[in-house]
Tab-separated table of C-alpha atoms in Angstrom:
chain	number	residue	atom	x	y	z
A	1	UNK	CA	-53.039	-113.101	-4.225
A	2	UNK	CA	-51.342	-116.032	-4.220
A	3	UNK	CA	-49.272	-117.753	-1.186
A	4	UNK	CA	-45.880	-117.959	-2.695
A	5	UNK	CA	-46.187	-114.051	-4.565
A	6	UNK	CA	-46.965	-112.999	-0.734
A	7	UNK	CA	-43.795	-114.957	0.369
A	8	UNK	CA	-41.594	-113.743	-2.512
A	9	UNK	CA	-42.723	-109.985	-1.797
A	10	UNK	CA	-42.266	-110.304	1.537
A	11	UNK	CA	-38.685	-111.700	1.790
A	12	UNK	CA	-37.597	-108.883	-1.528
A	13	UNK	CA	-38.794	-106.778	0.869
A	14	UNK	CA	-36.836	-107.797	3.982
A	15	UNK	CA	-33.773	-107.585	1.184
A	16	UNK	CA	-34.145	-104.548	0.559
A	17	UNK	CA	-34.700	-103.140	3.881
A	18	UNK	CA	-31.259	-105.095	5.414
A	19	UNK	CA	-29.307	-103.264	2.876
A	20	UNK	CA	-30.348	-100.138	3.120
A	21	UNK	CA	-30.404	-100.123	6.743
A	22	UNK	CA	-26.399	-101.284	6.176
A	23	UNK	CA	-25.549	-98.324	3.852
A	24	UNK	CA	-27.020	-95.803	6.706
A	25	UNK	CA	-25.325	-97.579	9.178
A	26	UNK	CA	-21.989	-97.252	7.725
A	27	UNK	CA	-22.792	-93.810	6.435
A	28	UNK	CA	-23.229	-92.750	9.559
A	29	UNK	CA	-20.350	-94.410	10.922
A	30	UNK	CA	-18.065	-92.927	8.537
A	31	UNK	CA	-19.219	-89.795	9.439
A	32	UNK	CA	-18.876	-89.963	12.798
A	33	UNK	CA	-15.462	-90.949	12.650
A	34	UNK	CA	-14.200	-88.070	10.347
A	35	UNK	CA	-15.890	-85.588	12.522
A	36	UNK	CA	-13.669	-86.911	14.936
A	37	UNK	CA	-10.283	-87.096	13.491
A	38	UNK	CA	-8.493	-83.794	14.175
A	39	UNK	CA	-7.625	-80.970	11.239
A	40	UNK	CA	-4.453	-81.060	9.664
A	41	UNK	CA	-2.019	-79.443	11.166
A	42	UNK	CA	0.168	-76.964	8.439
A	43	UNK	CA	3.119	-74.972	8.749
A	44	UNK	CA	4.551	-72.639	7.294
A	45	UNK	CA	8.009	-72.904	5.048
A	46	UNK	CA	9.977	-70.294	2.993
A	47	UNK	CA	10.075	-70.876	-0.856
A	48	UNK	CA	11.644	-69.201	-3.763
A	49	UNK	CA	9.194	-66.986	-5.813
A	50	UNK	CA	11.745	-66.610	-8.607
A	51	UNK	CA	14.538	-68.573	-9.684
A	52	UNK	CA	17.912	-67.637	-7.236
A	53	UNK	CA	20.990	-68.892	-9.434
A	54	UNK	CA	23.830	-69.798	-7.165
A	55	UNK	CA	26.413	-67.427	-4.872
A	56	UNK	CA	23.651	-64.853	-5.406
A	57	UNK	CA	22.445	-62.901	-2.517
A	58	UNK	CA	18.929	-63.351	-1.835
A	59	UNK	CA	16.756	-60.675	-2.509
A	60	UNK	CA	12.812	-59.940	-0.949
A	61	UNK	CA	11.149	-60.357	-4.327
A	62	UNK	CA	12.956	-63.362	-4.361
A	63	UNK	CA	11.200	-65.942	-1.668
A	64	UNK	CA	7.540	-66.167	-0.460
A	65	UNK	CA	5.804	-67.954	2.329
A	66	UNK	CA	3.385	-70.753	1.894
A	67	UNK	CA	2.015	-73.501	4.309
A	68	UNK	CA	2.560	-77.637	4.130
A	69	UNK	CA	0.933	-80.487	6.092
A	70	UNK	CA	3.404	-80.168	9.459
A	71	UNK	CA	4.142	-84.232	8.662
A	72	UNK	CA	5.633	-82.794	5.399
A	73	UNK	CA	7.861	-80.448	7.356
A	74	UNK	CA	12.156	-81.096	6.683
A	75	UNK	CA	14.116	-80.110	9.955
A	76	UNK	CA	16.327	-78.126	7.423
A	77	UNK	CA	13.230	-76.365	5.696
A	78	UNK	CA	13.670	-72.719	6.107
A	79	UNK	CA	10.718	-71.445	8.147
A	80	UNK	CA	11.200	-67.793	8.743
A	81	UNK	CA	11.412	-65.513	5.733
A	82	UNK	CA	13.546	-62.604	7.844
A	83	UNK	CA	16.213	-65.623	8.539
A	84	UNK	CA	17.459	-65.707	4.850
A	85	UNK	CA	17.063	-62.246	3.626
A	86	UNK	CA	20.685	-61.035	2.092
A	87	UNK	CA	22.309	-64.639	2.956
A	88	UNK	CA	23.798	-66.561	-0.081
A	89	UNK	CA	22.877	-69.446	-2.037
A	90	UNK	CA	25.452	-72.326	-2.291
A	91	UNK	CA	23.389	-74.029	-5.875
A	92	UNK	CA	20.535	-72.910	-8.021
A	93	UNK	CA	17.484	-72.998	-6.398
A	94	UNK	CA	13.770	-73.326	-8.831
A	95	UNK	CA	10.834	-70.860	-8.627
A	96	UNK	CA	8.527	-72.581	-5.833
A	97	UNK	CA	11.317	-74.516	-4.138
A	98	UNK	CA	11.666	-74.526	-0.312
A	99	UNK	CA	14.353	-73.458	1.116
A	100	UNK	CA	16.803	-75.567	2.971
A	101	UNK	CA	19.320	-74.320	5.315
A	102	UNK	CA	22.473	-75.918	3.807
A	103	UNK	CA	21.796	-74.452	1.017
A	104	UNK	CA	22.094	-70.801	2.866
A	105	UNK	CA	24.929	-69.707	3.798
A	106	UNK	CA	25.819	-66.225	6.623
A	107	UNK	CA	28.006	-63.574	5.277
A	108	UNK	CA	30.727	-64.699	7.563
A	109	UNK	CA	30.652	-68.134	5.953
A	110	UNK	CA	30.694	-66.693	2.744
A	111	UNK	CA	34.025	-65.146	3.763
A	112	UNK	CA	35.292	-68.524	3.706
A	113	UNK	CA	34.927	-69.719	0.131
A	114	UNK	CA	37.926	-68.430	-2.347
A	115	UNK	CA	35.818	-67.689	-5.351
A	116	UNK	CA	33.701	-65.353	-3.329
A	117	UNK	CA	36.352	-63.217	-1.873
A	118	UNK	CA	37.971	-63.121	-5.861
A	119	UNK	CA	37.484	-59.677	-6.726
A	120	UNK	CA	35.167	-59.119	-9.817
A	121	UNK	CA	37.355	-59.619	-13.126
A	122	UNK	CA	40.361	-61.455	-11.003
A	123	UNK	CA	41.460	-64.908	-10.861
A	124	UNK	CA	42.261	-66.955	-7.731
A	125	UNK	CA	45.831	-68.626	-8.521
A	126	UNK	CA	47.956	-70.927	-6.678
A	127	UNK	CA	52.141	-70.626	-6.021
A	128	UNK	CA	53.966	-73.397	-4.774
A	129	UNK	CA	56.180	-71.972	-1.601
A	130	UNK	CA	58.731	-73.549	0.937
A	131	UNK	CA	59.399	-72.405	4.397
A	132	UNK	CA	62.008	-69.448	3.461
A	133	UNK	CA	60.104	-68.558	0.303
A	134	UNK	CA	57.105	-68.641	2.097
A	135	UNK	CA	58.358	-65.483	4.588
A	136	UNK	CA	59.037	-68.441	7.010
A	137	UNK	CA	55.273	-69.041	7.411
A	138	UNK	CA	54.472	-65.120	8.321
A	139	UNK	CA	52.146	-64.364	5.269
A	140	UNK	CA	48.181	-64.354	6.634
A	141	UNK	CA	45.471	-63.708	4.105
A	142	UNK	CA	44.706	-60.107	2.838
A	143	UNK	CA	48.462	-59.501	3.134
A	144	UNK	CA	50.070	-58.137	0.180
A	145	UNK	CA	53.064	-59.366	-1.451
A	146	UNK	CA	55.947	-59.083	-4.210
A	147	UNK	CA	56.379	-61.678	-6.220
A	148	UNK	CA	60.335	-62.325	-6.924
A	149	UNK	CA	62.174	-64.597	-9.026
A	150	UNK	CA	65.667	-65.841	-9.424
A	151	UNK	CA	66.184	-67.868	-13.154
A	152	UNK	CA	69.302	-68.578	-15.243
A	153	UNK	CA	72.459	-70.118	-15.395
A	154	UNK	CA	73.831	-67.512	-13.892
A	155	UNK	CA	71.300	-66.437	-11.013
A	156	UNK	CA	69.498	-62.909	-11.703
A	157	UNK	CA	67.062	-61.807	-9.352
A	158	UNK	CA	63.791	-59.825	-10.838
A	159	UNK	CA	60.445	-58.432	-9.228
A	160	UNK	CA	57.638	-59.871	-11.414
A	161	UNK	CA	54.352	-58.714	-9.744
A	162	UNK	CA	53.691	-55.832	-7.221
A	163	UNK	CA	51.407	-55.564	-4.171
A	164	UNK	CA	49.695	-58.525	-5.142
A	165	UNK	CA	46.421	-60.054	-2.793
A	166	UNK	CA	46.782	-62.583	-0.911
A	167	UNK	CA	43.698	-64.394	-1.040
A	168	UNK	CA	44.836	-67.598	1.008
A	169	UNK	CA	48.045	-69.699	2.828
A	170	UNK	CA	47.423	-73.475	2.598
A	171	UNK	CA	43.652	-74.045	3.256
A	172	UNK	CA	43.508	-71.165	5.690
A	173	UNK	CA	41.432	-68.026	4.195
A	174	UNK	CA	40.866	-66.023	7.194
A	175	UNK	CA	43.487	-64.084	8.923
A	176	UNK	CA	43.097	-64.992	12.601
A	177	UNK	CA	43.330	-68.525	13.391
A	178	UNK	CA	41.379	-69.894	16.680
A	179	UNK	CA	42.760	-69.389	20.241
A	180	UNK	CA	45.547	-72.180	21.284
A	181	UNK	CA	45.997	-73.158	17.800
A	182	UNK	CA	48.855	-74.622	16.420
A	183	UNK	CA	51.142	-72.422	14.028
A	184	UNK	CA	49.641	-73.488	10.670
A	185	UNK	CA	52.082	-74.433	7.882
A	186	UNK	CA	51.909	-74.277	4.460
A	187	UNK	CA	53.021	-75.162	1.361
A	188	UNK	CA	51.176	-72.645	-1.347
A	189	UNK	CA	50.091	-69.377	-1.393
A	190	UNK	CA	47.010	-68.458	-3.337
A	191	UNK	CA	47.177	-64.883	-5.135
A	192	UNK	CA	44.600	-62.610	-6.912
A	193	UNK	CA	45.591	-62.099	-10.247
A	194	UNK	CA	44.195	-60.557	-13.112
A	195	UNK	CA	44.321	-62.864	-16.817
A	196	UNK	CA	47.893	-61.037	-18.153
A	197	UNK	CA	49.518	-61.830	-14.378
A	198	UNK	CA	48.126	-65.405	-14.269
A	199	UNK	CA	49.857	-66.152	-17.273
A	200	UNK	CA	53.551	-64.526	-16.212
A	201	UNK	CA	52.850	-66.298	-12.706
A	202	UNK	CA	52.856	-69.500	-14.449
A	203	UNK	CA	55.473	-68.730	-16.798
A	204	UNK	CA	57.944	-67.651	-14.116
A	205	UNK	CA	57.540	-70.588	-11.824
A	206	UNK	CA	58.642	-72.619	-14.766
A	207	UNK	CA	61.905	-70.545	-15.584
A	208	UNK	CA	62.748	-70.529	-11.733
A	209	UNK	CA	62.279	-70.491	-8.382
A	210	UNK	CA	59.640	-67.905	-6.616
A	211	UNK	CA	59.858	-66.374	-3.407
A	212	UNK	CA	57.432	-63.927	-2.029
A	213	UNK	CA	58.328	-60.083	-0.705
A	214	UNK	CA	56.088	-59.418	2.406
A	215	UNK	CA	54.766	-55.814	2.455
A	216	UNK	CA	53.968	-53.682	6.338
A	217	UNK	CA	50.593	-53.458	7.246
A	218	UNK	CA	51.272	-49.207	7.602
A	219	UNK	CA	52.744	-49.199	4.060
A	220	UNK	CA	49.791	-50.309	2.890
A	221	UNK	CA	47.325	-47.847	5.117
A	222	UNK	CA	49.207	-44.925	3.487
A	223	UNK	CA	49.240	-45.672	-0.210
A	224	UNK	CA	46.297	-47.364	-2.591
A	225	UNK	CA	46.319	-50.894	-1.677
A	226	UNK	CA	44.935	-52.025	-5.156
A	227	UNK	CA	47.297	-50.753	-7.880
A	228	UNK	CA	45.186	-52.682	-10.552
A	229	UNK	CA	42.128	-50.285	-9.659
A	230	UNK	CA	44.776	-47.084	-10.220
A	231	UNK	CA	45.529	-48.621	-13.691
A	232	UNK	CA	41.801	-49.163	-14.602
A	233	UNK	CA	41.125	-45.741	-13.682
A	234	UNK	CA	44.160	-44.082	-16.112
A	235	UNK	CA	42.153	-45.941	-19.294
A	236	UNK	CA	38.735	-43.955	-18.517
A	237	UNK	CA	39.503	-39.985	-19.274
A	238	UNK	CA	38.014	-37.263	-19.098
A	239	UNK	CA	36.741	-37.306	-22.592
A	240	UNK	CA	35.633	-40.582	-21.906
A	241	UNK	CA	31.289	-40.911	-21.740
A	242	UNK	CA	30.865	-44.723	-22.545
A	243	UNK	CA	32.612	-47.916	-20.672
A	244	UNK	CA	32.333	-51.415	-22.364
A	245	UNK	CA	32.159	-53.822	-19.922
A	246	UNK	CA	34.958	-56.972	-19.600
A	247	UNK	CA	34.132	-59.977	-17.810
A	248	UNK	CA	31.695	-62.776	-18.870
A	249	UNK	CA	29.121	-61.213	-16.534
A	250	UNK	CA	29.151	-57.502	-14.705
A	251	UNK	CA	27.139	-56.919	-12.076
A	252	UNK	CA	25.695	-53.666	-11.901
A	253	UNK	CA	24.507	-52.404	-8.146
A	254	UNK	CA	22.580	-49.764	-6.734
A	255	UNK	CA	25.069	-48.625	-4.609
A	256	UNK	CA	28.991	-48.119	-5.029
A	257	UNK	CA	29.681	-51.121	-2.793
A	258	UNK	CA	30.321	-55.414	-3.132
A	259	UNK	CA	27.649	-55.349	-0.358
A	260	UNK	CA	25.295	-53.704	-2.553
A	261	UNK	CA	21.792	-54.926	-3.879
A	262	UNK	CA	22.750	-56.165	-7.926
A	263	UNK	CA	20.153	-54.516	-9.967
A	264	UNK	CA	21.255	-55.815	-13.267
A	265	UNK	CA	23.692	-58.302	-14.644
A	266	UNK	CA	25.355	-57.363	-18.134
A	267	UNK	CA	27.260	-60.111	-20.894
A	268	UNK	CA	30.655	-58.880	-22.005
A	269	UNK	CA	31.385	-56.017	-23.879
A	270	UNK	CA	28.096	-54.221	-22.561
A	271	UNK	CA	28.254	-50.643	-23.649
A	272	UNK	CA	27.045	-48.327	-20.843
A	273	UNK	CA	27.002	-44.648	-20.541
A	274	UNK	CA	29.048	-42.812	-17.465
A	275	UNK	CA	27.066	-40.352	-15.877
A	276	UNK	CA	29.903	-38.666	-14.182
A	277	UNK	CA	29.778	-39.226	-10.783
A	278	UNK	CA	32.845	-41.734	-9.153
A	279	UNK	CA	33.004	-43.139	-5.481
A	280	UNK	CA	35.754	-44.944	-3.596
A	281	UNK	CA	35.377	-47.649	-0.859
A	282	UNK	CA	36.778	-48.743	1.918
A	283	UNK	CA	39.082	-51.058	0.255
A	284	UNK	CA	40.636	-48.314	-1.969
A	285	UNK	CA	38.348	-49.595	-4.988
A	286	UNK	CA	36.852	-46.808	-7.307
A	287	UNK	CA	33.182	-47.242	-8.357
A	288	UNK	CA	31.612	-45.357	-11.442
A	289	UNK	CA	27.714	-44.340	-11.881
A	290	UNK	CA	26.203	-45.393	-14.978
A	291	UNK	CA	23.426	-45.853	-16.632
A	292	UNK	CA	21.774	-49.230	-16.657
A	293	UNK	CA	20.730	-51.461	-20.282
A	294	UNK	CA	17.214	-50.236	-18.407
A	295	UNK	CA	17.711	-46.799	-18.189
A	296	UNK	CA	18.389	-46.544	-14.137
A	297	UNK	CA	21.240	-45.396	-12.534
A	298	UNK	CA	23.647	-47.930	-11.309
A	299	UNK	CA	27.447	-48.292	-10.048
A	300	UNK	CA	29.902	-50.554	-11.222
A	301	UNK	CA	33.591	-51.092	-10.306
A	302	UNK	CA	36.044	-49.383	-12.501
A	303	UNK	CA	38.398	-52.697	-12.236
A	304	UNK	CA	35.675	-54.424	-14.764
A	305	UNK	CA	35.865	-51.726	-17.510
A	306	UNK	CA	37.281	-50.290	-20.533
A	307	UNK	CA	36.855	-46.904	-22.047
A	308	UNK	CA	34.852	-47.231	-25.239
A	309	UNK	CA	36.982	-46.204	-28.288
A	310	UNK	CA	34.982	-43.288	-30.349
């Protein structure tokens, strides 16, 4: 062989052994070096499994576990299950969504909000007060009132509503107020009222002046507190074995309670059939078993319902 073929083989050769001495070199190397980086640390967050629309209590079947890198990890992730069980949402929250704690929100904060203390079928409405007409600042929340007013020329004096809710004074919607507060002041009074009573509350504070009648805490322990449940009740007789349903959306519970698990939510005008059997709560407010669109058993307040005409 010649010389310069020797030469040529011999530095291909030398080529070819460099590079792949390189590639096992850095092989190797990058081996090492992810052997030696530590696992990834994960953690575990709370998520909804279904959607949860909002102001809905949140259910079991509702949320599941699952685990993210612990860089991923939101201080105001939810990461125990138990911690949300039977809370509230405050917005709708998406199948597979983590839960963040301002989105939850406690019983006692739910308390707080007006449209979650409005009783199912009511309205939350607003009367302008002064000082006198105001019982001189006296009225708390979950008092119950008269409404009164004084119209005309020549002044007559008429009671409008009865034993009507008061749902909050100012921006105050608890009853006690903190220790060493000042005396709060306010300037409105917000009522629950059904649709007919919104509608003469409006009416009459345009004719006149309102003023608001005060009733004692033991007049109310010994008498119905909800006259608008009584006058539900005298619409369903006897002879009476199907309700229709009147709000937008009824919730039907397992229980005859407003702390009760919802087991099915009905459109209005939902015709469901009574199966006899009537329980009142604590508040005074009369609950009615039924029978579910799904054929289960269910309760539902009697303040939501009609009696079905035959």
């Amino acid at each position: 062989m010649k010389p310069k073929k020797v030469l040529l083989l011999a530095v291909l050769s030398g080529i070819i052994t460099t590079a792949l001495f390189y590639l096992f070199i850095t092989n190797t190397t990058a081996e090492t070096n992810a052997s030696e980086q530590p696992p990834v640390e994960m953690v575990q967050v709370v998520a909804a499994a279904a959607e949860i629309p909002s102001d809905q209590q949140i259910l079991k079947e509702q949320v599941t576990v699952k685990e993210i890198p612990a860089g991923q990890v939101h201080p105001e992730m939810v990461t125990d299950i138990n911690s949300v069980l039977n809370k509230y949402t405050t917005a709708d929250i998406k199948p597979g969504e983590i839960l963040m704690n301002h989105r939850i929100m406690e019983k006692t904060e739910e308390k707080e909000v007006v449209s979650r203390k409005i009783n199912e079928g009511y309205r939350a409405v607003s009367a302008e007060v002064m000082y006198v007409t105001g019982v001189s600042n006296l009225i708390h929340p979950e008092d119950y009132v008269d409404v009164v007013l004084t119209s005309g020329e020549k002044p007559e004096t008429e009671i409008i509503l009865e034993k009507i809710r008061v749902l909050a004074v100012g921006e105050r919607m608890t009853e006690k107020k903190a220790e060493g507060a000042e005396p709060v002041l306010y300037q409105s009074v917000t009522l629950e009222l059904d649709q007919d009573d919104t509608v003469k509350l409006i009416n009459a504070g345009n004719r006149g002046v309102l003023q608001l009648a005060l009733y004692s805490k033991s007049d109310l322990n010994e008498e119905t507190t909800d006259k608008e449940a009584n006058q539900s009740d005298e619409k369903i007789t006897e002879a009476t074995s199907k309700i229709v349903t009147l709000p937008v959306k009824s919730i039907i519970r397992d229980s005859p309670s407003l702390l009760a698990n919802p087991i099915e939510v009905v459109k209005e005008e939902t015709s469901l059939l009574l199966l006899g059997n009537q329980e009142t709560d604590r508040d005074g407010r009369i609950w009615l078993e039924i029978e579910t669109t799904n054929k289960e058993k269910g309760w539902i307040s009697s303040r939501i319902i009609k009696g079905e005409q035959e």
